[in-house]
PDB file of C-alpha atoms in Angstrom:
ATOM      1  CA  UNK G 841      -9.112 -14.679   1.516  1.00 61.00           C
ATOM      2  CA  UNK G 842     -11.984 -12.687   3.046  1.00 71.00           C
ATOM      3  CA  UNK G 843     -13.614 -14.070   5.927  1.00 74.00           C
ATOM      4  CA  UNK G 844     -17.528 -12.416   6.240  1.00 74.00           C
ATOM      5  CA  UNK G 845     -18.373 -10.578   9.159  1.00 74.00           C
ATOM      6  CA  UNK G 846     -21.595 -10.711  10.840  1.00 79.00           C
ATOM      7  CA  UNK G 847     -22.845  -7.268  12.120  1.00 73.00           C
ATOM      8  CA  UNK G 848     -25.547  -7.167  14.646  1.00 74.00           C
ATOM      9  CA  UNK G 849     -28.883  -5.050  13.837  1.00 71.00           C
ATOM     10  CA  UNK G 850     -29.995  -2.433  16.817  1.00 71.00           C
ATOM     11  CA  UNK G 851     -33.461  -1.411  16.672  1.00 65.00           C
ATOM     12  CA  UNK G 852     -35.659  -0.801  13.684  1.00 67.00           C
ATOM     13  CA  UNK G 853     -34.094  -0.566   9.646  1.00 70.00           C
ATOM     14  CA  UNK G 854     -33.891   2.577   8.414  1.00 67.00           C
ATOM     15  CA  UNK G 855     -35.783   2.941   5.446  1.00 68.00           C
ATOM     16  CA  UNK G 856     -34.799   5.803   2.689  1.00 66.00           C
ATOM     17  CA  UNK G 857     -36.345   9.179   2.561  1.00 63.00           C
ATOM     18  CA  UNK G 858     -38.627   9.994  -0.324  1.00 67.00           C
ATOM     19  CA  UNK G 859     -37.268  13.718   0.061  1.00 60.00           C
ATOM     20  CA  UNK G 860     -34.432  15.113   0.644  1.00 58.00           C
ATOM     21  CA  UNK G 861     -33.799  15.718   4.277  1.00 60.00           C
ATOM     22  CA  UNK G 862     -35.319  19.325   5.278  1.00 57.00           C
ATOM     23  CA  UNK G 863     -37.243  19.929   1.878  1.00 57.00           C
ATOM     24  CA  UNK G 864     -40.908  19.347   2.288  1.00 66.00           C
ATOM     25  CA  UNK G 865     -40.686  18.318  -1.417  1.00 68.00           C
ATOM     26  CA  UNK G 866     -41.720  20.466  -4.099  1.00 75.00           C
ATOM     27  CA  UNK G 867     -43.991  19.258  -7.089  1.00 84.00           C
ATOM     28  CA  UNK G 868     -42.983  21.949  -9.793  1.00 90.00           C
ATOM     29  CA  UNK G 869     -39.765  23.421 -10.181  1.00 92.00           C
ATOM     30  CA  UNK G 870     -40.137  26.996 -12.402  1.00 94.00           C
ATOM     31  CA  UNK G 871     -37.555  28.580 -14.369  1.00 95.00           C
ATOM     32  CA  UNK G 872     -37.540  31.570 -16.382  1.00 93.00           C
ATOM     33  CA  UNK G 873     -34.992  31.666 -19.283  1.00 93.00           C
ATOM     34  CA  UNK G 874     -34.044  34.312 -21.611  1.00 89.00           C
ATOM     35  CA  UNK G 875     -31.731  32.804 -23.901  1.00 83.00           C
ATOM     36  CA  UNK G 876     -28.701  34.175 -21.735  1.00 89.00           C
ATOM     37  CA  UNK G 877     -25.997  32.357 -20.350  1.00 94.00           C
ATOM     38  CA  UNK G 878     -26.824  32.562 -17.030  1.00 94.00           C
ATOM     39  CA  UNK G 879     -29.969  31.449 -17.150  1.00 92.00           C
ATOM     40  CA  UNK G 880     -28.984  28.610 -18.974  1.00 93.00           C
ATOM     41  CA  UNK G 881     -27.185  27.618 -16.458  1.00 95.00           C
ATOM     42  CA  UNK G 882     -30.102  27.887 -13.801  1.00 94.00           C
ATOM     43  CA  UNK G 883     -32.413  25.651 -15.967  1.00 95.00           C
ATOM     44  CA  UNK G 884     -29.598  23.105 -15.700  1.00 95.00           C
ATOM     45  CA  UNK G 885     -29.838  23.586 -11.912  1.00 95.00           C
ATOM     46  CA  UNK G 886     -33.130  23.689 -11.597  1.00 95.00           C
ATOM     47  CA  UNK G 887     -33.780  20.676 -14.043  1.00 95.00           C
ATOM     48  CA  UNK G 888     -31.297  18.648 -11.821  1.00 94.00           C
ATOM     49  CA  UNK G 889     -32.993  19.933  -8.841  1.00 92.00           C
ATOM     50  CA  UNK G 890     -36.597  18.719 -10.208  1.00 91.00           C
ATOM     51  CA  UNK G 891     -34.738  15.114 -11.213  1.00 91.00           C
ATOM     52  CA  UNK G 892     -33.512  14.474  -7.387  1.00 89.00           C
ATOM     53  CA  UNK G 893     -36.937  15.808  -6.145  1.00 86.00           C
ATOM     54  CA  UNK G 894     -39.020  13.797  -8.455  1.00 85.00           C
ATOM     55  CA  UNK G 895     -41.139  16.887  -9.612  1.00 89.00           C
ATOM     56  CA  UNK G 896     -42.208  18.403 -12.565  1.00 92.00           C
ATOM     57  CA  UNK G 897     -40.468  21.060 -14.451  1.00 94.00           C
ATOM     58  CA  UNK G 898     -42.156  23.881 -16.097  1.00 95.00           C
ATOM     59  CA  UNK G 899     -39.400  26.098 -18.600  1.00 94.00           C
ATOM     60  CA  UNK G 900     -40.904  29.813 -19.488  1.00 93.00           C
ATOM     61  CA  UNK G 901     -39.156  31.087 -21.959  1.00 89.00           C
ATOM     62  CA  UNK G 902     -38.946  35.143 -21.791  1.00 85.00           C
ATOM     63  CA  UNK G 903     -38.411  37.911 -23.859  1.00 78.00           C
ATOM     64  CA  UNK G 904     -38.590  41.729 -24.986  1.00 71.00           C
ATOM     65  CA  UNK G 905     -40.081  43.377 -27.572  1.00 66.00           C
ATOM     66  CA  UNK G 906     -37.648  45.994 -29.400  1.00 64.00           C
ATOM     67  CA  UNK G 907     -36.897  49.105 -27.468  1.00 67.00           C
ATOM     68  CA  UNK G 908     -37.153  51.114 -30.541  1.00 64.00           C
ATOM     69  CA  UNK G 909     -40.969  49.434 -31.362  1.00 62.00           C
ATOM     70  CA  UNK G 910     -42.229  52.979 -30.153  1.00 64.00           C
ATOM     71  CA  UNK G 911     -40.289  54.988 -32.272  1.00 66.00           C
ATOM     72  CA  UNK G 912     -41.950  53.595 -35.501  1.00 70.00           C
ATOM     73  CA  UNK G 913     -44.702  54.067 -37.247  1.00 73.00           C
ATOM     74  CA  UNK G 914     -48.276  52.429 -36.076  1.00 72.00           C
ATOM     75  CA  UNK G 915     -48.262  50.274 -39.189  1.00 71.00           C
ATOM     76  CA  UNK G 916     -44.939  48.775 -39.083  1.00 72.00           C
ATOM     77  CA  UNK G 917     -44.874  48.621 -35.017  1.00 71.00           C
ATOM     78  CA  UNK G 918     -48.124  46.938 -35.093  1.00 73.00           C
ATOM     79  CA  UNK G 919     -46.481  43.963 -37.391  1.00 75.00           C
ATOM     80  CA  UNK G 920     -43.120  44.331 -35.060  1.00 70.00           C
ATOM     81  CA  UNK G 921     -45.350  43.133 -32.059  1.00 71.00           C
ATOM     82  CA  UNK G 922     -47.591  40.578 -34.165  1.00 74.00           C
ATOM     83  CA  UNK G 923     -43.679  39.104 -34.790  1.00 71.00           C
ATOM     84  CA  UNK G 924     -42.893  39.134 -30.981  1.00 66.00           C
ATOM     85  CA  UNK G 925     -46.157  37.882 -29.773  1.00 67.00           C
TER      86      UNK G 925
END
């Protein structure tokens, strides 16, 4: 049997933070991913991060055209970047 205890208040409540304490609190997060495993992981991070800080998030997604693209003909390089754009 529990008996309730009755704890005395000092001063004024304490009311929760909107932000985390030292963050001035961003309102986009931005990650860049490539499709590797790494950054994979930092969208995770970053959405999670974005979540606790109540912003938005903004995902680029990155790439590269062929290395090779300038070895081939003007033709067939042109439709190469048409494909990557």
């Amino acid at each position: 049997m529990s008996i309730p205890v009755e704890r005395e208040q000092y001063g004024p409540q304490a009311r929760p933070l909107e932000f985390e304490r030292g963050t001035d609190g961003p309102r986009v997060v931005l990650v860049g991913v490539d499709g590797s495993r790494t950054s994979l992981r930092a969208a995770s991070y970053a959405a999670g991060l974005a979540r606790r800080q109540h912003a938005g998030l903004v995902v680029v997604f990155v790439s590269a055209p062929a290395g090779y693209t300038g070895l081939m003909p003007g033709v067939v390089a042109g439709a190469v970047q048409q494909t990557h754009d």
